[in-house]
């Protein structure tokens, strides 16, 4: 898989985080800054399909946004089931959103896919003067829990692409089994067209 | 929006004809035989969702592999192969529909639960309860989205049913997108989209909703329930789960307020008679036993409820017996004693009070009856008697019965839609594809018989 010509990796990536932490702004900033195939989504900014080139392979992310309101929390497992990666987003100007992010991390560690690549993103890094969560605090937490951490700004685009690229690099290659609900390894060039046609029904 | 929908259905029709055309080729005889055998073999065993799902999915994938390897498809594009696969799914599932759709007792139970809960919650739910932002509130497009979702029962193939969910979501997100553009906001993400989807689903309350979702999940070809379709479908499952579990907290209400809303909704929905909630309200109002009896007679006298009840009474052979217990109904004024007049007047006052409360609860204007009061009370009693005799429950069951018992292809769909008909007259008419399904399916059947 990792050695031959067309290395296409499909990866489901789920976005978790408090309402207003900027989950969808982050993704929008990411997909708008890309030059590779960007599949126009029919349902707003809640779902995106975006392909990234990493080293000798391409990773096609299917990005699933989730509703961050507390009342929808218990539904999250339906979304992160089978996900290859997760970005847990909080707002550096809100201590509550960081607490919430830590809850997500714990939940994913307990119930998520064991190989899931997790990123912690402290968003709204441009609002330094309103900061409530220090970068140090978050970094220590991330290290203790084996996630990678970046502070991002959907507004200035700082670190936004880096988060996605870093995830793409960390995704396990040559997965031996096909997980029907999550990562699907394909090496047929026509697959892109097929997936696109499915979305158009 | 309209254009894309038109192209969706024409693509689907083309796909379908293409599949049937290929199956008529002499070299496809083997496939036709396999398909026929599969349907027969599956139908020979007792229904078992898990086993049936596995068999069907395995059959889809084996057949598609065989198509790919067969000379009939040599040099065909991926799209053409895809289209044959879609045709196969539609053919098989149309044939197995009555066997596998809404036949599991657990599914039927959840259908009823969902239906009951949505019917109650839709009476009082407000966009605030779900944190739907004001800029995204658009009742007109929500109605349109409800209509798209309600079309789900006009189709039999998993793909067509799924397409109804997708178009419902598209209507919602298009309107939200436009709202975001005009107010210079970012396009809406899931924080904004999902609550609206829940709201629309509660308001639409499609009959047999859980069964529809399970049917798609089990029998939509797994290799095609991917990408955005998978995301949208997950949202729908997730919305269903939220609705089934709605409690006070889920709607940012306190417990008392939630219970009160549910009770009022219950009265509106079923024209409550002497069951628990009714007794409860009764004891609160501190009235006597005779009032409790008169409560049986009250029901919202909204014109369409009236009409519905009237036609049901006409159909009911024992309809006239239902009036016999109302002692004043056939009385003449001269027959009444002074004591009875007082009794009647009390009854009248209670009736007016209940009518006003129920009309308020349903959000309809309180209309002054232009006929004399006695006549109004008589009419209301008719309905009250009917509802009191337990008519509130049957409608969902009638649908289920219709679906399960009456196999004929298109009748079933009409049956299912009829229940929502008053709200959604367009649905039956726009079931453009279903007749095709029935007709061509039988043509292929002839081929299969050969």
XYZ file of C-alpha atoms in Angstrom:
651
model
C 0.000 0.000 0.000
C 2.607 2.511 1.002
C 4.978 1.576 -1.754
C 3.242 1.576 -5.120
C 2.224 4.385 -7.484
C -1.255 5.495 -6.497
C -1.306 5.694 -2.773
C -4.714 6.895 -1.860
C -5.756 6.794 1.715
C -9.294 7.632 2.737
C -9.574 8.897 6.271
C -12.598 9.960 8.222
C -11.791 12.904 10.446
C -14.225 14.053 13.087
C -14.327 17.535 14.628
C -15.284 17.766 18.267
C -15.506 20.743 20.536
C -17.741 23.228 22.236
C -20.189 25.305 20.255
C -18.506 28.492 19.197
C -14.962 27.120 19.492
C -14.638 27.582 15.761
C -14.738 24.018 14.444
C -16.306 24.869 11.132
C -14.288 28.065 10.663
C -11.147 26.001 11.063
C -12.193 23.543 8.379
C -13.366 26.260 6.054
C -10.023 27.989 6.370
C -8.324 24.689 5.629
C -10.320 23.711 2.540
C -10.260 27.192 1.071
C -6.490 27.274 1.281
C -6.072 24.066 -0.705
C -5.294 23.710 -4.370
C -6.059 20.040 -4.727
C -9.486 18.684 -5.521
C -12.038 20.257 -3.222
C -15.372 18.599 -3.341
C -18.223 21.044 -3.092
C -20.388 19.952 -0.243
C -24.128 19.975 -0.503
C -24.726 20.486 3.153
C -22.972 23.682 4.031
C -19.847 23.595 6.084
C -20.750 20.504 8.068
C -19.098 18.008 5.736
C -16.065 18.356 3.527
C -14.031 16.060 1.454
C -10.487 17.288 0.935
C -7.473 15.585 -0.523
C -3.961 16.355 0.717
C -0.648 15.296 -0.734
C 1.748 14.026 1.889
C 5.141 12.733 0.847
C 4.496 9.981 -1.703
C 0.811 9.552 -0.971
C -2.462 11.395 -1.004
C -4.840 11.411 1.888
C -8.479 12.057 1.193
C -10.033 13.430 4.328
C -13.716 13.155 4.898
C -14.297 15.796 7.509
C -17.317 15.304 9.758
C -18.403 18.245 11.842
C -20.427 17.624 14.994
C -22.822 19.834 16.924
C -20.963 21.112 19.987
C -23.883 21.968 22.253
C -23.871 20.012 25.483
C -27.350 18.629 24.789
C -26.029 16.734 21.757
C -22.989 15.327 23.531
C -24.345 11.820 23.945
C -24.831 11.473 20.186
C -21.135 11.932 19.416
C -20.232 8.219 19.332
C -22.392 7.865 16.217
C -20.077 10.351 14.539
C -16.648 9.278 15.772
C -17.285 5.580 15.259
C -14.792 4.394 12.687
C -12.972 7.731 12.530
C -9.267 7.563 11.724
C -8.618 10.979 13.210
C -10.149 13.608 15.440
C -9.461 17.273 15.993
C -10.626 18.430 19.368
C -11.095 22.162 19.179
C -11.302 24.643 22.020
C -11.268 28.402 22.204
C -8.231 29.847 24.002
C -10.416 32.648 25.363
C -12.766 30.197 27.108
C -11.661 28.024 30.007
C -14.950 26.126 29.765
C -14.257 25.123 26.216
C -10.879 23.733 27.327
C -12.549 21.713 30.088
C -14.970 20.409 27.519
C -12.095 19.516 25.184
C -10.489 17.443 27.945
C -13.756 15.561 28.350
C -13.695 14.734 24.670
C -10.144 13.475 24.922
C -11.039 11.191 27.804
C -14.070 9.890 26.015
C -12.167 9.141 22.842
C -9.432 7.398 24.797
C -12.014 5.168 26.378
C -14.377 4.589 23.494
C -12.750 5.688 20.292
C -10.823 3.651 17.791
C -7.508 2.713 19.438
C -5.449 3.845 16.441
C -7.192 7.172 16.154
C -4.883 10.123 15.563
C -5.935 12.907 17.900
C -5.093 16.571 17.643
C -5.848 19.253 20.186
C -6.364 22.652 18.589
C -6.472 25.820 20.679
C -8.341 28.059 18.280
C -8.732 31.856 18.178
C -5.016 32.276 18.904
C -5.296 35.758 17.389
C -7.228 36.894 20.464
C -4.153 36.997 22.706
C -5.501 39.789 24.902
C -8.531 37.696 25.868
C -6.617 34.502 26.485
C -7.848 32.308 29.345
C -5.994 29.079 28.582
C -2.198 29.214 28.405
C -0.408 27.389 25.643
C 1.793 25.765 28.265
C -1.136 24.260 30.137
C -2.570 22.790 26.960
C 0.801 21.522 25.760
C 1.442 19.689 29.008
C -2.021 18.165 28.878
C -1.522 17.069 25.288
C 1.835 15.475 26.048
C 0.455 13.595 29.014
C -2.302 12.224 26.855
C -0.369 11.427 23.726
C -2.030 13.944 21.438
C -0.358 16.558 19.373
C -1.196 20.132 20.081
C -1.241 23.361 18.138
C -2.711 26.766 18.667
C -4.571 27.841 15.567
C -6.374 30.831 14.202
C -9.072 30.390 11.627
C -8.937 34.152 11.242
C -5.246 34.538 10.364
C -4.859 30.928 9.125
C -2.007 30.372 11.562
C -1.218 26.645 11.908
C -4.469 25.623 10.265
C -2.954 23.685 7.382
C -0.295 22.327 9.709
C -2.837 20.559 11.884
C -4.285 18.688 8.925
C -0.885 17.924 7.414
C 0.407 16.624 10.714
C -2.615 14.332 11.021
C -2.126 13.111 7.473
C 1.499 12.253 8.271
C 0.590 10.413 11.438
C -2.151 8.265 9.960
C -1.127 4.645 10.052
C -0.235 3.391 6.582
C -0.793 -0.046 5.174
C -3.677 -0.869 7.409
C -4.085 -4.580 6.867
C -7.836 -4.735 7.342
C -10.561 -2.703 5.818
C -12.716 -1.093 8.368
C -16.020 -0.637 6.593
C -17.191 2.237 8.734
C -13.949 4.095 8.893
C -10.668 3.979 7.060
C -10.929 2.460 3.680
C -7.794 1.848 1.735
C -8.165 2.105 -1.989
C -5.802 2.152 -4.871
C -8.205 2.486 -7.731
C -7.930 5.868 -9.434
C -11.579 5.848 -10.341
C -12.597 5.836 -6.736
C -12.743 9.608 -6.491
C -15.287 9.794 -9.257
C -17.334 7.071 -7.703
C -17.452 8.640 -4.311
C -18.461 11.917 -5.894
C -21.332 10.331 -7.739
C -22.586 8.744 -4.539
C -22.870 12.129 -2.963
C -24.973 13.431 -5.782
C -27.905 11.122 -5.470
C -32.171 23.004 -6.146
C -35.036 22.162 -8.450
C -32.670 21.415 -11.293
C -30.519 19.125 -9.273
C -33.569 17.230 -8.102
C -34.859 16.818 -11.611
C -31.534 15.465 -12.737
C -31.404 13.150 -9.761
C -34.670 11.505 -10.660
C -33.926 11.303 -14.368
C -30.559 9.725 -13.588
C -32.284 7.240 -11.330
C -34.807 6.356 -14.018
C -32.096 5.953 -16.623
C -30.109 3.761 -14.254
C -33.129 1.599 -13.687
C -34.005 1.146 -17.350
C -30.399 0.444 -18.124
C -30.356 -2.351 -15.567
C -33.543 -3.922 -16.895
C -32.281 -3.637 -20.463
C -29.125 -5.528 -19.611
C -30.998 -8.212 -17.737
C -33.055 -8.869 -20.874
C -29.936 -9.744 -22.856
C -29.718 -13.461 -23.584
C -26.253 -13.574 -22.071
C -27.653 -12.285 -18.802
C -29.864 -15.346 -18.299
C -27.513 -16.695 -15.673
C -27.730 -13.483 -13.671
C -31.489 -13.436 -13.905
C -31.582 -16.980 -12.586
C -29.278 -16.097 -9.700
C -31.350 -13.075 -8.794
C -34.538 -15.069 -8.863
C -33.049 -17.857 -6.786
C -31.748 -15.392 -4.272
C -35.139 -13.798 -3.784
C -36.787 -17.177 -3.409
C -34.185 -18.511 -1.005
C -34.391 -15.431 1.200
C -38.157 -15.556 1.213
C -38.133 -19.197 2.318
C -36.634 -18.430 5.711
C -38.268 -16.617 8.564
C -37.358 -12.929 8.569
C -34.230 -12.159 10.569
C -32.861 -8.640 10.027
C -29.291 -9.541 10.877
C -29.077 -12.616 8.698
C -31.077 -11.041 5.873
C -28.820 -7.990 5.889
C -25.714 -10.133 5.664
C -27.149 -12.226 2.819
C -28.340 -9.235 0.849
C -25.084 -7.310 1.218
C -23.073 -10.366 0.281
C -25.267 -10.949 -2.728
C -24.841 -7.336 -3.863
C -21.102 -7.517 -3.670
C -20.846 -10.947 -5.342
C -23.152 -9.927 -8.147
C -21.293 -6.700 -8.750
C -18.049 -8.601 -8.968
C -19.674 -10.969 -11.472
C -21.000 -8.061 -13.552
C -17.535 -6.595 -13.626
C -16.083 -9.835 -14.939
C -18.825 -10.536 -17.491
C -18.473 -9.800 -21.241
C -21.776 -7.909 -21.187
C -20.013 -5.180 -19.244
C -16.667 -5.439 -20.992
C -15.233 -2.003 -21.678
C -17.921 -0.309 -19.635
C -17.081 2.659 -17.473
C -17.174 2.644 -13.704
C -20.314 4.737 -13.903
C -22.091 2.165 -16.026
C -21.114 -0.601 -13.651
C -22.244 1.562 -10.797
C -25.538 2.081 -12.482
C -26.052 -1.655 -12.888
C -25.304 -2.096 -9.203
C -27.904 0.523 -8.332
C -30.417 -1.228 -10.559
C -29.706 -4.520 -8.844
C -30.247 -2.987 -5.404
C -33.499 -1.431 -6.481
C -34.790 -4.606 -8.094
C -33.923 -6.894 -5.205
C -35.186 -4.547 -2.529
C -38.421 -3.775 -4.325
C -39.061 -7.515 -4.422
C -38.130 -8.031 -0.786
C -39.765 -4.861 0.474
C -42.853 -6.299 2.094
C -40.772 -9.001 3.703
C -38.068 -6.854 5.243
C -39.586 -3.405 5.718
C -41.050 -2.715 9.139
C -41.525 -6.389 9.916
C -39.415 -6.659 13.048
C -41.409 -6.168 16.260
C -38.653 -3.996 17.781
C -38.685 -1.711 14.770
C -42.447 -1.403 14.867
C -42.294 -0.598 18.543
C -39.738 2.144 17.951
C -41.786 3.467 15.027
C -44.750 3.912 17.320
C -42.639 5.416 20.057
C -41.069 7.910 17.677
C -44.386 8.758 16.154
C -46.032 9.321 19.506
C -43.191 11.380 20.914
C -42.848 13.607 17.853
C -46.600 14.136 17.717
C -46.501 15.448 21.266
C -43.322 17.491 21.059
C -44.250 19.120 17.769
C -47.150 20.776 19.596
C -44.888 22.949 21.710
C -41.349 22.831 20.373
C -39.778 26.196 19.634
C -36.492 26.932 17.830
C -35.169 28.363 21.118
C -35.452 24.958 22.756
C -32.811 23.586 20.422
C -30.600 26.690 20.297
C -31.386 27.459 16.672
C -29.920 30.865 15.984
C -32.446 33.519 14.943
C -30.744 34.234 11.616
C -31.278 30.636 10.565
C -34.985 30.467 11.331
C -36.927 30.076 8.143
C -40.278 28.385 8.554
C -40.980 28.354 4.828
C -37.921 26.393 3.896
C -38.400 24.164 6.937
C -41.833 23.224 5.613
C -40.259 22.416 2.293
C -37.636 20.292 4.041
C -40.407 18.447 5.896
C -42.083 17.674 2.615
C -38.866 16.254 1.205
C -38.475 14.039 4.248
C -42.085 12.875 4.120
C -41.522 11.574 0.601
C -39.495 8.787 2.170
C -42.586 6.587 2.319
C -43.330 6.981 -1.363
C -40.288 4.960 -2.352
C -39.231 1.386 -1.886
C -35.592 1.266 -2.815
C -33.076 2.134 -0.104
C -31.332 4.545 -2.441
C -34.521 6.480 -3.187
C -35.374 6.645 0.492
C -31.895 7.890 1.286
C -32.261 10.500 -1.451
C -35.283 11.919 0.402
C -33.135 12.437 3.487
C -30.437 14.064 1.377
C -32.857 16.455 -0.267
C -34.360 17.343 3.086
C -30.864 18.225 4.323
C -30.090 20.150 1.157
C -33.181 22.304 1.528
C -32.193 23.104 5.101
C -28.602 23.852 4.325
C -29.366 25.920 1.226
C -31.609 28.184 3.211
C -29.052 28.428 6.008
C -26.314 29.156 3.531
C -28.296 32.003 2.020
C -29.017 33.374 5.474
C -25.330 33.258 6.347
C -24.359 35.084 3.181
C -26.867 37.855 3.713
C -25.719 38.376 7.280
C -22.005 38.040 6.537
C -21.569 34.973 8.689
C -19.469 31.923 7.975
C -21.406 29.149 6.269
C -23.236 27.163 8.947
C -21.501 24.167 10.469
C -22.998 21.288 12.414
C -23.649 23.516 15.470
C -26.237 25.307 13.348
C -27.359 22.606 10.963
C -28.068 19.747 13.336
C -30.613 21.514 15.579
C -32.603 22.542 12.508
C -32.580 18.981 11.239
C -34.025 17.832 14.562
C -36.689 20.524 14.464
C -37.708 19.649 10.915
C -37.802 15.934 11.718
C -40.054 16.454 14.738
C -42.399 18.610 12.692
C -42.444 16.167 9.776
C -42.859 13.094 11.993
C -42.755 10.696 9.037
C -44.751 7.494 9.552
C -42.586 4.432 10.206
C -39.531 6.596 10.469
C -37.378 4.172 12.426
C -38.192 1.341 10.051
C -37.203 3.539 7.141
C -33.856 4.327 8.731
C -33.174 0.706 9.609
C -34.132 -0.340 6.110
C -31.606 2.084 4.605
C -28.932 1.110 7.076
C -29.383 -2.582 6.434
C -30.133 -2.715 2.733
C -28.497 0.271 1.099
C -25.478 -1.236 -0.632
C -22.697 -0.727 1.930
C -20.181 0.267 -0.691
C -22.409 3.221 -1.529
C -23.352 4.412 1.925
C -20.114 6.403 2.102
C -18.878 9.968 1.956
C -21.390 12.728 2.339
C -24.314 10.301 2.118
C -22.926 8.492 5.163
C -22.518 11.776 7.011
C -26.038 12.907 6.242
C -27.459 9.530 7.175
C -25.569 9.573 10.481
C -27.089 12.980 11.194
C -30.526 11.553 10.553
C -29.939 8.552 12.836
C -28.550 10.883 15.407
C -31.562 13.213 15.176
C -33.864 10.221 15.578
C -31.986 9.097 18.648
C -32.157 12.598 20.135
C -35.904 12.793 19.552
C -36.566 9.376 21.056
C -34.689 10.448 24.176
C -35.966 13.991 24.500
C -36.500 15.039 28.086
C -36.793 18.352 29.897
C -33.041 18.945 29.883
C -32.728 18.267 26.161
C -35.094 21.169 25.522
C -33.685 23.501 28.204
C -36.886 23.292 30.224
C -37.464 22.548 33.842
C -39.128 19.278 34.658
C -42.495 20.788 35.595
C -42.713 22.854 32.450
C -41.842 19.845 30.293
C -44.430 17.608 31.948
C -47.033 20.317 31.623
C -46.276 20.783 27.925
C -46.382 17.056 27.289
C -49.719 16.776 29.068
C -51.301 19.615 27.136
C -49.939 18.149 23.928
C -51.396 14.794 24.850
C -54.826 16.353 25.191
C -54.512 18.057 21.840
C -53.212 14.977 20.086
C -55.607 12.391 21.324
C -58.564 14.285 22.689
C -57.735 12.626 25.976
C -60.455 10.740 27.735
C -60.285 9.200 31.153
C -56.676 8.088 31.210
C -54.032 9.015 33.698
C -53.271 12.505 32.483
C -56.911 13.369 32.304
C -57.520 12.259 35.877
C -54.517 14.222 36.934
C -55.767 17.449 35.419
C -59.191 16.718 36.771
C -58.069 16.428 40.339
C -56.145 19.664 39.989
C -59.234 21.545 38.940
C -60.970 20.107 41.999
C -64.237 19.353 40.269
C -66.747 16.643 40.935
C -67.197 13.175 39.514
C -69.873 14.278 37.065
C -67.401 16.689 35.525
C -65.024 13.845 35.002
C -67.686 12.161 32.916
C -68.435 15.264 30.948
C -64.750 15.498 30.164
C -65.219 12.533 27.897
C -67.275 14.693 25.630
C -64.692 17.383 24.971
C -62.306 17.379 22.100
C -60.732 20.100 19.952
C -63.392 21.070 17.460
C -61.044 22.183 14.727
C -62.711 21.715 11.386
C -60.425 19.076 9.941
C -60.501 17.034 13.116
C -64.240 17.315 12.960
C -64.365 16.227 9.367
C -62.056 13.346 10.042
C -64.135 12.227 12.976
C -67.368 12.649 11.067
C -66.230 10.485 8.204
C -64.984 7.847 10.633
C -68.346 7.823 12.334
C -70.092 7.430 9.009
C -67.898 4.456 8.219
C -68.569 2.974 11.624
C -71.536 0.635 11.434
C -72.231 1.088 15.100
C -71.771 4.839 14.823
C -75.317 5.699 15.830
C -75.015 3.649 19.023
C -72.282 5.987 20.105
C -74.822 8.714 20.683
C -77.174 6.683 22.802
C -75.437 7.417 26.061
C -75.852 11.156 25.709
C -79.110 11.551 27.463
C -79.993 15.023 26.218
C -78.994 14.576 22.623
C -82.434 13.513 21.378
C -84.425 15.476 23.949
C -86.927 18.139 23.013
C -86.971 21.418 24.878
C -90.423 20.723 26.310
C -89.231 17.453 27.857
C -86.622 19.072 30.056
C -87.185 19.619 33.735
C -85.804 22.639 35.590
C -83.144 20.438 37.189
C -82.046 19.170 33.804
C -81.751 22.673 32.420
C -79.351 23.530 35.180
C -77.398 20.380 34.477
C -77.302 21.244 30.791
C -76.178 24.772 31.448
C -73.337 23.527 33.621
C -72.353 21.116 30.904
C -72.452 23.890 28.362
C -70.212 26.139 30.409
C -67.665 23.403 30.922
C -67.785 22.634 27.258
C -67.086 26.216 26.243
C -64.256 26.441 28.729
C -62.644 23.252 27.464
C -63.126 24.270 23.872
C -61.401 27.591 24.456
C -58.500 25.928 26.285
C -58.021 23.283 23.639
C -58.250 25.769 20.796
C -55.647 27.882 22.556
C -53.493 24.845 23.150
C -53.619 23.946 19.483
C -52.886 27.505 18.465
C -56.159 27.971 16.561
C -58.554 30.867 17.031
C -61.495 30.387 19.361
C -64.446 30.628 17.035
C -67.854 31.748 18.258
C -70.361 29.165 17.130
C -72.970 30.781 14.894
C -75.479 28.076 15.712
C -77.219 27.890 19.082
C -75.102 26.625 21.924
C -76.911 23.324 22.271
C -76.075 22.388 18.710
C -72.408 23.127 19.203
C -72.299 20.991 22.274
C -74.026 18.199 20.398
C -71.459 18.241 17.637
C -68.598 18.317 20.000
C -70.003 15.395 21.841
C -69.950 13.367 18.659
C -66.227 13.767 18.379
C -65.760 13.375 22.042
C -67.505 10.047 22.013
C -65.461 8.824 19.129
C -62.122 9.868 20.613
C -63.232 8.589 23.960
C -63.686 5.162 22.489
C -59.985 4.877 21.823
C -59.655 5.993 18.221
C -56.576 8.025 19.024
C -54.186 5.086 18.864
C -55.059 3.236 15.659
C -53.806 5.544 12.877
C -50.122 4.508 13.042
C -51.184 0.888 13.301
C -53.362 1.202 10.253
C -50.356 2.321 8.292
C -48.271 -0.538 9.519
C -51.016 -2.988 8.782
C -51.349 -1.528 5.315
C -47.665 -1.800 4.650
C -47.395 -5.328 5.826
C -50.530 -6.910 4.583
C -51.273 -5.267 1.282
C -48.414 -6.309 -0.875
C -49.419 -4.515 -4.116
C -46.568 -2.170 -4.842
C -47.971 1.289 -5.174
C -51.021 0.986 -3.001
C -48.794 0.538 -0.025
C -47.069 3.798 -0.668
C -50.275 5.686 -1.058
C -51.504 4.117 2.146
C -48.483 5.303 4.026
C -48.670 8.814 2.691
C -52.360 9.211 3.227
C -51.931 9.677 6.939
C -49.860 12.775 6.403
C -51.974 13.800 3.476
C -53.674 16.808 4.996
C -50.340 18.395 5.699
C -48.589 17.287 2.604
C -50.846 16.866 -0.356
C -48.005 17.149 -2.805
C -46.331 13.957 -1.741
C -48.489 11.439 -3.503
C -48.378 13.412 -6.710
C -44.652 13.763 -6.691
C -43.984 10.086 -6.273
C -42.933 10.196 -9.883
C -40.731 7.186 -9.779
C -42.834 4.665 -7.970
C -45.160 3.745 -10.826
C -42.103 3.123 -12.959
C -40.737 0.849 -10.301
C -43.875 -1.205 -10.206
C -44.389 -1.406 -13.914
C -40.895 -2.213 -15.033
C -40.294 -4.476 -12.113
C -43.100 -6.650 -13.368
C -41.630 -6.626 -16.850
C -38.400 -7.939 -15.523
C -40.336 -10.388 -13.500
C -41.585 -11.843 -16.793
C -38.032 -12.275 -17.880
C -37.198 -13.806 -14.568
C -40.025 -16.275 -15.001
C -38.657 -17.545 -18.284
